[in-house]
Amino acid sequence: SQQGEEDPQALSIQEGENATMNCSYKTSINNLQWYRQNSGRGLVHLILIRSNEREKHSGRLRVTLDTSKKSSSLLITASRAADTASYFCATAPGGGNKLTFGTGTQLKVEL
Amino acid sequence: DVKVTQSSRYLVKRTGEKVFLECVQDMDHENMFWYRQDPGLGLRLIYFSYDVKMKEKGDIPEGYSVSREKKERFSLILESASTNQTSMYLCASTSPPGDPRERGYTFGSGTRLTVV
């Protein structure tokens, strides 16, 4: 069953614009993670935000977490063509580390 | 650079064959996972292991088995491959929850398996 659901399913923007992706989940969590997947490759871990954190930054990435709404957002600022990929949120229901992934947001950054 | 290595990027097998997918990690991680990824279905957990010789079923274990004889190696076995097992298979590893090394999963590059 899907724990995380990303929105939108697909997003197309111009280089230099910001991209925002959202994730909703169902049960309580210890942390929420975001991953990127380039076409046909494995997933790459981007950022982990713990349940007691509200916002976290890593380079051009900004992640927020609202545990009362069971939602998170990933913002990529000043996007580049190299950011074109699928982005997944993942959570571990019950606080373990058996991650459940959403179906992802496909981001396309055009020149 | 830390790594999870999957033995094959592409694999073509015949229906009924026994298939071995190998995964090796060099990070001394206790936990290892096998997922399959299909369009529209996302990643689904097949099996995972939290220690040598330990294994637990994930969400879709039917038709699969696993082996973890050494900490660094986690093998996925398709006992009798079928066409509905054509998929992208992803291996991952991580340290346990609360471990100071916890940094999320490290994935391999994936094995695209086609069963004909």
Coordinates of N, CA and C in Angstrom, one line a residue:
Chain A
S1 N 0.8 -1.2 0.0 CA 0.0 0.0 0.0 C 0.9 1.2 0.0
Q2 N 0.4 2.3 -0.6 CA 1.2 3.5 -0.7 C 1.1 4.3 0.6
Q3 N 2.2 4.6 1.2 CA 2.2 5.5 2.4 C 2.3 6.9 2.0
G4 N 3.2 7.2 1.0 CA 3.4 8.5 0.5 C 2.9 8.7 -0.9
E5 N 2.2 9.8 -1.1 CA 1.7 10.2 -2.4 C 2.2 11.5 -2.8
E6 N 2.9 11.6 -4.0 CA 3.4 12.8 -4.4 C 2.4 13.6 -5.3
D7 N 2.6 14.9 -5.3 CA 1.7 15.7 -6.2 C 2.5 16.9 -6.6
P8 N 2.6 17.3 -7.9 CA 1.8 16.6 -9.0 C 2.5 15.4 -9.5
Q9 N 1.9 14.6 -10.3 CA 2.6 13.5 -10.9 C 3.6 13.9 -11.9
A10 N 3.4 15.0 -12.6 CA 4.4 15.5 -13.6 C 4.4 17.0 -13.5
L11 N 5.6 17.6 -13.7 CA 5.8 19.0 -13.6 C 6.9 19.4 -14.7
S12 N 6.5 20.4 -15.5 CA 7.5 20.9 -16.5 C 7.7 22.4 -16.3
I13 N 8.9 22.8 -16.1 CA 9.3 24.2 -15.9 C 10.5 24.6 -16.7
Q14 N 10.7 25.9 -16.8 CA 11.9 26.4 -17.5 C 13.1 26.5 -16.5
E15 N 14.2 26.4 -17.1 CA 15.5 26.5 -16.3 C 15.5 27.9 -15.6
G16 N 15.9 27.8 -14.3 CA 15.9 29.0 -13.5 C 14.7 29.2 -12.7
E17 N 13.6 28.6 -13.0 CA 12.4 28.6 -12.2 C 12.5 27.7 -11.0
N18 N 11.6 27.9 -10.0 CA 11.6 27.0 -8.9 C 10.6 25.9 -9.1
A19 N 10.9 24.7 -8.5 CA 10.0 23.6 -8.6 C 9.6 23.2 -7.3
T20 N 8.3 23.0 -7.1 CA 7.7 22.5 -5.8 C 7.0 21.2 -6.0
M21 N 7.3 20.3 -5.1 CA 6.6 19.0 -5.1 C 6.1 18.7 -3.7
N22 N 4.9 18.1 -3.7 CA 4.3 17.8 -2.4 C 4.2 16.3 -2.1
C23 N 4.1 16.0 -0.9 CA 4.0 14.6 -0.5 C 3.0 14.5 0.7
S24 N 2.1 13.6 0.6 CA 1.2 13.4 1.8 C 1.4 11.9 2.2
Y25 N 1.3 11.7 3.5 CA 1.4 10.3 4.0 C 0.3 10.1 5.1
K26 N 0.2 8.8 5.5 CA -1.0 8.4 6.3 C -0.7 8.2 7.7
T27 N 0.4 7.6 8.1 CA 0.6 7.2 9.5 C 1.7 8.0 10.1
S28 N 1.9 7.9 11.4 CA 2.9 8.6 12.1 C 4.3 8.1 11.7
I29 N 5.2 9.1 11.7 CA 6.6 8.8 11.2 C 7.6 9.3 12.1
N30 N 8.9 8.7 12.0 CA 10.0 9.3 12.7 C 10.7 10.3 11.8
N31 N 10.7 10.0 10.5 CA 11.4 10.9 9.5 C 10.7 10.7 8.2
L32 N 11.0 11.7 7.3 CA 10.5 11.6 5.9 C 11.7 11.9 5.0
Q33 N 11.8 11.1 4.0 CA 13.0 11.3 3.1 C 12.6 11.6 1.7
W34 N 13.5 12.3 1.0 CA 13.2 12.5 -0.4 C 14.4 11.9 -1.2
Y35 N 14.0 11.4 -2.4 CA 15.0 10.7 -3.3 C 14.8 11.2 -4.7
R36 N 15.9 11.2 -5.5 CA 15.8 11.5 -6.9 C 16.2 10.2 -7.7
Q37 N 15.6 10.1 -8.8 CA 15.9 9.0 -9.7 C 16.0 9.5 -11.2
N38 N 17.2 9.4 -11.7 CA 17.4 9.7 -13.1 C 17.0 8.5 -13.9
S39 N 16.6 8.8 -15.1 CA 15.9 7.7 -15.9 C 16.7 6.4 -16.0
G40 N 16.1 5.3 -15.6 CA 16.7 4.0 -15.7 C 17.8 3.7 -14.7
R41 N 17.9 4.6 -13.7 CA 19.0 4.4 -12.7 C 18.4 4.1 -11.3
G42 N 19.3 3.9 -10.3 CA 18.9 3.7 -9.0 C 18.5 5.1 -8.4
L43 N 17.9 5.0 -7.2 CA 17.5 6.2 -6.5 C 18.7 6.8 -5.7
V44 N 18.7 8.1 -5.6 CA 19.8 8.8 -4.8 C 19.1 9.6 -3.7
H45 N 19.6 9.3 -2.5 CA 19.0 10.0 -1.3 C 19.4 11.5 -1.3
L46 N 18.4 12.4 -1.2 CA 18.6 13.8 -1.2 C 18.6 14.4 0.2
I47 N 17.6 14.1 1.0 CA 17.5 14.8 2.3 C 16.6 14.0 3.2
L48 N 16.9 14.1 4.5 CA 16.0 13.4 5.5 C 15.6 14.5 6.5
I49 N 14.3 14.5 6.8 CA 13.9 15.5 7.8 C 13.2 14.7 8.9
R50 N 13.5 15.0 10.1 CA 13.0 14.2 11.2 C 11.6 14.8 11.7
S51 N 10.9 14.1 12.4 CA 9.5 14.5 12.7 C 9.5 15.7 13.6
N52 N 10.6 16.0 14.3 CA 10.6 17.2 15.2 C 11.2 18.4 14.5
E53 N 11.5 18.3 13.2 CA 12.0 19.4 12.4 C 10.9 19.9 11.5
R54 N 10.9 21.2 11.2 CA 9.8 21.8 10.4 C 10.4 22.1 9.0
E55 N 11.7 22.4 8.9 CA 12.3 22.8 7.7 C 13.8 22.4 7.7
K56 N 14.2 22.1 6.5 CA 15.6 21.7 6.3 C 16.1 22.1 5.0
H57 N 17.4 22.6 4.9 CA 17.9 23.0 3.6 C 19.2 22.2 3.3
S58 N 19.4 22.0 2.0 CA 20.6 21.4 1.5 C 20.9 21.9 0.1
G59 N 21.8 22.9 0.1 CA 22.1 23.5 -1.2 C 20.9 24.2 -1.8
R60 N 20.4 23.8 -3.0 CA 19.2 24.4 -3.6 C 17.9 23.8 -3.2
L61 N 18.0 22.8 -2.3 CA 16.8 22.1 -1.8 C 16.3 22.6 -0.5
R62 N 15.0 22.8 -0.4 CA 14.4 23.1 0.8 C 13.2 22.2 1.1
V63 N 13.2 21.5 2.2 CA 12.2 20.6 2.6 C 11.4 21.1 3.8
T64 N 10.1 21.0 3.7 CA 9.3 21.4 4.9 C 8.5 20.1 5.3
L65 N 8.2 20.1 6.6 CA 7.4 19.0 7.1 C 6.3 19.5 8.0
D66 N 5.1 19.1 7.8 CA 3.9 19.5 8.7 C 3.3 18.2 9.2
T67 N 3.7 17.8 10.4 CA 3.2 16.5 10.9 C 1.7 16.6 11.2
S68 N 1.2 17.8 11.5 CA -0.3 17.9 11.8 C -1.1 17.6 10.5
K69 N -0.5 18.0 9.4 CA -1.2 17.7 8.1 C -0.7 16.5 7.4
K70 N 0.3 15.8 8.0 CA 0.9 14.7 7.4 C 1.3 15.0 5.9
S71 N 2.1 16.1 5.8 CA 2.5 16.5 4.5 C 3.9 17.1 4.5
S72 N 4.5 17.0 3.3 CA 5.9 17.6 3.2 C 6.0 18.2 1.8
S73 N 6.9 19.1 1.6 CA 7.1 19.7 0.3 C 8.6 19.8 0.1
L74 N 9.0 19.6 -1.2 CA 10.3 19.7 -1.6 C 10.4 20.9 -2.6
L75 N 11.2 21.8 -2.3 CA 11.4 23.0 -3.2 C 12.8 22.9 -3.8
I76 N 12.9 23.0 -5.1 CA 14.2 23.1 -5.8 C 14.3 24.5 -6.4
T77 N 15.2 25.3 -5.9 CA 15.3 26.7 -6.4 C 16.2 26.7 -7.6
A78 N 16.0 27.7 -8.4 CA 16.9 28.0 -9.6 C 17.2 26.7 -10.3
S79 N 16.1 26.0 -10.8 CA 16.3 24.7 -11.4 C 17.2 24.7 -12.6
R80 N 17.8 23.6 -12.8 CA 18.7 23.4 -14.0 C 18.2 22.2 -14.8
A81 N 18.7 22.1 -16.0 CA 18.3 21.0 -16.9 C 18.7 19.6 -16.2
A82 N 19.8 19.6 -15.5 CA 20.3 18.4 -14.8 C 19.4 18.0 -13.7
D83 N 18.4 18.8 -13.3 CA 17.5 18.4 -12.2 C 16.4 17.6 -12.8
T84 N 16.3 17.5 -14.1 CA 15.3 16.6 -14.7 C 15.4 15.2 -14.2
A85 N 14.4 14.7 -13.5 CA 14.4 13.4 -12.9 C 13.0 13.1 -12.3
S86 N 12.9 11.9 -11.7 CA 11.7 11.7 -10.8 C 12.1 11.8 -9.4
Y87 N 11.2 12.4 -8.6 CA 11.4 12.6 -7.2 C 10.4 11.9 -6.4
F88 N 10.9 11.2 -5.3 CA 10.1 10.4 -4.5 C 10.2 10.8 -3.1
C89 N 9.1 10.8 -2.4 CA 9.1 10.8 -0.9 C 9.0 9.4 -0.3
A90 N 9.5 9.2 0.8 CA 9.5 7.9 1.5 C 9.4 8.1 3.0
T91 N 8.6 7.2 3.6 CA 8.5 7.2 5.0 C 8.5 5.7 5.5
A92 N 8.8 5.6 6.8 CA 8.8 4.3 7.4 C 7.7 4.3 8.4
P93 N 6.5 3.7 8.1 CA 5.4 3.6 9.1 C 5.8 2.9 10.3
G94 N 5.4 3.4 11.5 CA 5.7 2.8 12.7 C 7.1 3.0 13.2
G95 N 7.9 3.8 12.5 CA 9.2 4.2 13.0 C 10.4 3.3 12.7
G96 N 10.1 2.3 12.0 CA 11.3 1.4 11.6 C 12.0 2.0 10.5
N97 N 12.9 1.3 9.8 CA 13.5 1.8 8.6 C 13.1 1.0 7.3
K98 N 12.0 0.4 7.3 CA 11.5 -0.2 6.1 C 10.7 0.8 5.3
L99 N 11.3 1.4 4.4 CA 10.7 2.6 3.7 C 9.6 2.2 2.7
T100 N 8.6 3.0 2.7 CA 7.5 2.9 1.7 C 7.6 4.1 0.8
F101 N 7.6 4.0 -0.5 CA 7.8 5.0 -1.4 C 6.5 5.4 -2.1
G102 N 6.4 6.7 -2.5 CA 5.3 7.1 -3.3 C 5.6 6.7 -4.8
T103 N 4.7 7.1 -5.7 CA 4.9 6.8 -7.1 C 5.7 7.9 -7.8
G104 N 6.0 9.0 -7.1 CA 6.9 10.0 -7.6 C 6.3 11.1 -8.4
T105 N 7.1 12.2 -8.5 CA 6.8 13.3 -9.4 C 7.9 13.4 -10.5
Q106 N 7.4 13.4 -11.7 CA 8.4 13.5 -12.8 C 8.6 15.0 -13.1
L107 N 9.8 15.4 -12.9 CA 10.2 16.8 -13.2 C 11.0 16.9 -14.5
K108 N 10.5 17.8 -15.3 CA 11.3 18.1 -16.5 C 11.6 19.6 -16.5
V109 N 12.9 19.9 -16.6 CA 13.4 21.3 -16.6 C 13.9 21.5 -18.1
E110 N 13.3 22.5 -18.7 CA 13.6 22.8 -20.1 C 14.5 24.0 -20.2
L111 N 15.4 23.9 -21.2 CA 16.3 25.1 -21.4 C 15.6 26.3 -22.0
Chain B
D1 N 34.3 6.4 -2.0 CA 32.9 6.6 -2.2 C 32.1 5.3 -1.9
V2 N 31.1 5.5 -1.0 CA 30.3 4.3 -0.6 C 29.5 3.8 -1.8
K3 N 29.3 2.5 -1.7 CA 28.6 1.9 -2.9 C 27.7 0.7 -2.6
V4 N 26.7 0.6 -3.4 CA 25.9 -0.6 -3.5 C 26.0 -1.1 -4.9
T5 N 26.5 -2.3 -5.1 CA 26.7 -2.7 -6.5 C 25.8 -3.9 -6.8
Q6 N 25.1 -3.8 -7.9 CA 24.3 -4.9 -8.4 C 25.0 -5.5 -9.6
S7 N 25.0 -6.8 -9.6 CA 25.9 -7.5 -10.5 C 25.6 -7.3 -12.0
S8 N 24.3 -7.0 -12.3 CA 24.0 -6.9 -13.8 C 23.1 -5.6 -13.9
R9 N 23.3 -4.9 -15.0 CA 22.4 -3.8 -15.3 C 21.2 -4.3 -16.1
Y10 N 21.5 -5.2 -17.1 CA 20.4 -5.8 -17.9 C 20.6 -7.3 -17.9
L11 N 19.4 -8.0 -17.9 CA 19.4 -9.4 -17.8 C 18.2 -9.9 -18.6
V12 N 18.4 -10.9 -19.4 CA 17.2 -11.5 -20.1 C 17.3 -13.0 -19.8
K13 N 16.1 -13.5 -19.3 CA 16.0 -14.9 -18.9 C 14.8 -15.5 -19.5
R14 N 14.8 -16.8 -19.5 CA 13.6 -17.6 -20.1 C 12.7 -18.0 -19.0
T15 N 11.4 -18.1 -19.3 CA 10.4 -18.5 -18.4 C 10.8 -19.9 -17.8
G16 N 10.7 -20.0 -16.4 CA 11.0 -21.2 -15.8 C 12.5 -21.3 -15.2
E17 N 13.3 -20.4 -15.7 CA 14.7 -20.4 -15.2 C 14.8 -19.9 -13.8
K18 N 15.8 -20.4 -13.1 CA 16.1 -19.9 -11.8 C 17.1 -18.7 -12.0
V19 N 16.7 -17.6 -11.4 CA 17.5 -16.4 -11.6 C 18.1 -15.9 -10.3
F20 N 19.3 -15.5 -10.3 CA 20.0 -14.9 -9.1 C 20.4 -13.5 -9.4
L21 N 19.9 -12.6 -8.5 CA 20.3 -11.2 -8.6 C 21.2 -10.9 -7.4
E22 N 22.4 -10.4 -7.6 CA 23.3 -10.2 -6.5 C 23.5 -8.7 -6.2
C23 N 23.7 -8.5 -4.9 CA 23.8 -7.1 -4.4 C 24.9 -7.1 -3.3
V24 N 25.9 -6.2 -3.5 CA 27.0 -6.1 -2.5 C 27.1 -4.6 -2.1
Q25 N 27.3 -4.5 -0.8 CA 27.5 -3.1 -0.2 C 28.8 -3.1 0.6
D26 N 29.4 -1.9 0.5 CA 30.8 -1.8 1.2 C 30.7 -0.8 2.4
M27 N 29.5 -0.6 3.0 CA 29.3 0.4 4.0 C 29.1 -0.3 5.4
D28 N 29.3 -1.6 5.5 CA 29.0 -2.3 6.8 C 27.6 -2.1 7.3
H29 N 26.7 -1.9 6.4 CA 25.3 -1.7 6.8 C 24.6 -3.0 7.2
E30 N 23.8 -2.9 8.3 CA 23.1 -4.1 8.8 C 21.9 -4.4 7.9
N31 N 21.2 -3.4 7.4 CA 19.9 -3.6 6.8 C 20.1 -3.5 5.2
M32 N 19.5 -4.5 4.6 CA 19.5 -4.5 3.1 C 18.1 -4.9 2.6
F33 N 17.8 -4.4 1.4 CA 16.4 -4.4 0.9 C 16.5 -4.8 -0.6
W34 N 15.4 -5.5 -1.0 CA 15.2 -5.6 -2.5 C 13.8 -5.1 -2.8
Y35 N 13.7 -4.2 -3.8 CA 12.5 -3.6 -4.3 C 12.4 -4.0 -5.8
R36 N 11.2 -4.0 -6.3 CA 11.0 -3.9 -7.7 C 10.2 -2.6 -8.0
Q37 N 10.5 -2.1 -9.2 CA 9.8 -0.9 -9.6 C 9.2 -1.1 -11.0
D38 N 7.9 -0.8 -11.0 CA 7.1 -0.9 -12.2 C 6.3 0.4 -12.5
P39 N 6.2 0.7 -13.8 CA 5.4 2.0 -14.1 C 4.1 2.0 -13.5
G40 N 3.8 3.1 -12.8 CA 2.5 3.3 -12.2 C 2.3 2.7 -10.9
L41 N 3.2 1.8 -10.5 CA 3.1 1.1 -9.2 C 4.2 1.6 -8.2
G42 N 5.2 2.3 -8.7 CA 6.2 2.8 -7.8 C 7.1 1.7 -7.3
L43 N 7.8 1.8 -6.2 CA 8.7 0.8 -5.6 C 7.9 0.0 -4.7
R44 N 8.0 -1.3 -4.8 CA 7.4 -2.2 -3.9 C 8.5 -3.1 -3.2
L45 N 8.4 -3.3 -1.9 CA 9.4 -4.1 -1.2 C 9.1 -5.6 -1.3
I46 N 10.1 -6.3 -1.7 CA 10.0 -7.7 -1.9 C 10.5 -8.5 -0.6
Y47 N 11.7 -8.2 -0.2 CA 12.3 -8.8 1.0 C 13.3 -7.8 1.6
F48 N 13.5 -8.0 2.9 CA 14.6 -7.2 3.5 C 15.3 -8.1 4.6
S49 N 16.4 -7.6 5.0 CA 17.2 -8.4 5.9 C 17.9 -7.4 6.9
Y50 N 17.8 -7.6 8.2 CA 18.4 -6.7 9.1 C 19.7 -7.3 9.8
D51 N 20.1 -8.5 9.3 CA 21.3 -9.1 9.8 C 21.6 -10.3 9.0
V52 N 22.9 -10.8 9.2 CA 23.3 -12.0 8.4 C 22.3 -13.1 8.8
K53 N 21.9 -13.9 7.8 CA 21.0 -15.0 7.9 C 19.6 -14.7 8.3
M54 N 19.3 -13.4 8.5 CA 18.0 -13.0 8.8 C 17.3 -12.4 7.6
K55 N 16.0 -12.7 7.5 CA 15.2 -12.1 6.4 C 13.8 -12.0 6.8
E56 N 13.1 -11.0 6.2 CA 11.7 -10.8 6.4 C 11.0 -10.5 5.1
K57 N 9.8 -10.9 5.0 CA 9.0 -10.7 3.8 C 8.6 -9.2 3.7
G58 N 8.6 -8.7 2.5 CA 8.0 -7.4 2.3 C 6.6 -7.5 1.9
D59 N 6.2 -6.6 1.0 CA 4.8 -6.5 0.5 C 4.5 -7.5 -0.6
I60 N 5.5 -7.9 -1.4 CA 5.2 -8.8 -2.5 C 6.3 -9.9 -2.6
P61 N 6.4 -10.8 -1.6 CA 7.4 -11.8 -1.6 C 7.2 -13.1 -2.5
E62 N 5.9 -13.2 -3.0 CA 5.6 -14.4 -3.7 C 6.4 -14.6 -5.0
G63 N 7.0 -15.8 -5.1 CA 7.8 -16.1 -6.3 C 9.3 -15.7 -6.1
Y64 N 9.6 -15.2 -4.9 CA 11.0 -14.8 -4.7 C 11.5 -15.4 -3.4
S65 N 12.8 -15.6 -3.3 CA 13.4 -15.9 -2.0 C 14.7 -15.1 -1.9
V66 N 15.3 -15.1 -0.8 CA 16.6 -14.3 -0.6 C 17.6 -15.1 0.2
S67 N 18.8 -14.6 0.1 CA 19.9 -15.2 0.9 C 20.8 -14.2 1.4
R68 N 21.2 -14.2 2.7 CA 22.2 -13.3 3.3 C 23.1 -14.1 4.1
E69 N 24.2 -14.6 3.5 CA 25.2 -15.4 4.1 C 26.3 -14.6 4.7
K70 N 26.5 -13.4 4.1 CA 27.5 -12.5 4.6 C 26.9 -11.1 4.7
K71 N 27.4 -10.3 5.6 CA 26.8 -9.0 5.9 C 26.8 -8.1 4.6
E72 N 27.8 -8.2 3.8 CA 27.8 -7.3 2.7 C 27.0 -7.8 1.4
R73 N 26.5 -9.0 1.4 CA 25.9 -9.5 0.2 C 24.5 -10.0 0.5
F74 N 23.6 -9.5 -0.4 CA 22.1 -9.9 -0.2 C 21.7 -10.3 -1.6
S75 N 21.3 -11.5 -1.8 CA 20.9 -12.1 -3.1 C 19.4 -12.3 -3.2
L76 N 18.9 -11.9 -4.3 CA 17.4 -12.2 -4.6 C 17.3 -13.3 -5.6
I77 N 16.5 -14.3 -5.3 CA 16.4 -15.5 -6.2 C 14.9 -15.6 -6.7
L78 N 14.8 -15.7 -8.0 CA 13.6 -16.0 -8.6 C 13.6 -17.5 -8.9
E79 N 12.8 -18.2 -8.1 CA 12.8 -19.7 -8.2 C 12.5 -20.3 -9.5
S80 N 11.5 -19.7 -10.2 CA 11.1 -20.1 -11.5 C 10.5 -18.9 -12.2
A81 N 11.4 -18.2 -13.0 CA 11.0 -16.9 -13.5 C 9.8 -17.0 -14.4
S82 N 9.0 -15.9 -14.2 CA 7.7 -15.8 -15.0 C 7.7 -14.4 -15.7
T83 N 6.9 -14.3 -16.7 CA 6.9 -13.0 -17.5 C 6.4 -11.9 -16.6
N84 N 5.6 -12.1 -15.6 CA 5.1 -11.0 -14.7 C 6.2 -10.6 -13.7
Q85 N 7.4 -11.2 -13.8 CA 8.5 -10.7 -13.0 C 9.5 -9.9 -13.8
T86 N 9.1 -9.6 -15.0 CA 9.8 -8.6 -15.8 C 9.7 -7.2 -15.1
S87 N 10.8 -6.7 -14.7 CA 10.8 -5.4 -13.9 C 12.2 -4.9 -13.7
M88 N 12.2 -3.7 -13.1 CA 13.5 -3.1 -12.6 C 13.6 -3.5 -11.2
Y89 N 14.7 -4.1 -10.8 CA 15.0 -4.6 -9.4 C 16.1 -3.7 -8.8
L90 N 15.7 -3.2 -7.6 CA 16.6 -2.2 -7.0 C 17.0 -2.8 -5.6
C91 N 18.3 -2.8 -5.3 CA 18.8 -3.2 -4.0 C 19.2 -1.9 -3.3
A92 N 19.0 -1.9 -1.9 CA 19.4 -0.8 -1.1 C 19.9 -1.3 0.2
S93 N 20.7 -0.4 0.9 CA 21.2 -0.7 2.2 C 21.1 0.5 3.1
T94 N 21.1 0.3 4.4 CA 21.1 1.4 5.3 C 21.5 0.9 6.7
S95 N 21.9 1.9 7.5 CA 22.2 1.5 8.9 C 20.9 1.6 9.7
P96 N 20.8 0.9 10.9 CA 19.6 0.8 11.6 C 19.0 2.2 12.1
P97 N 17.7 2.3 12.4 CA 17.2 3.6 12.9 C 17.9 4.0 14.2
G98 N 18.2 5.3 14.3 CA 18.9 5.8 15.4 C 20.4 5.7 15.4
D99 N 20.9 4.9 14.4 CA 22.3 4.8 14.3 C 22.9 6.2 13.8
P100 N 24.0 6.6 14.4 CA 24.5 7.9 14.0 C 24.9 8.0 12.5
R101 N 25.1 6.8 11.9 CA 25.4 6.8 10.5 C 24.2 6.9 9.6
E102 N 23.0 6.9 10.2 CA 21.8 6.9 9.4 C 21.7 8.1 8.5
R103 N 21.6 7.8 7.2 CA 21.6 8.8 6.2 C 20.6 8.5 5.1
G104 N 19.7 7.7 5.4 CA 18.8 7.2 4.3 C 19.4 6.0 3.6
Y105 N 18.7 5.5 2.6 CA 19.1 4.4 1.9 C 20.2 4.8 0.8
T106 N 21.0 3.8 0.6 CA 21.9 3.9 -0.6 C 21.5 2.8 -1.5
F107 N 21.2 3.2 -2.8 CA 20.6 2.3 -3.7 C 21.7 1.9 -4.7
G108 N 21.6 0.7 -5.3 CA 22.4 0.3 -6.4 C 21.8 0.9 -7.7
S109 N 22.4 0.6 -8.8 CA 22.0 1.2 -10.1 C 20.8 0.5 -10.7
G110 N 20.4 -0.7 -10.1 CA 19.3 -1.4 -10.6 C 19.6 -2.4 -11.6
T111 N 18.8 -3.5 -11.7 CA 18.9 -4.5 -12.7 C 17.6 -4.6 -13.4
R112 N 17.6 -4.3 -14.7 CA 16.4 -4.4 -15.5 C 16.3 -5.9 -16.1
L113 N 15.4 -6.6 -15.5 CA 15.2 -8.0 -15.9 C 14.1 -8.2 -16.8
T114 N 14.3 -8.9 -17.9 CA 13.3 -9.2 -18.9 C 13.1 -10.8 -18.9
V115 N 11.9 -11.3 -18.7 CA 11.7 -12.7 -18.7 C 10.9 -13.0 -20.0
V116 N 11.4 -13.8 -20.8 CA 10.7 -14.1 -22.1 C 10.2 -15.5 -22.2

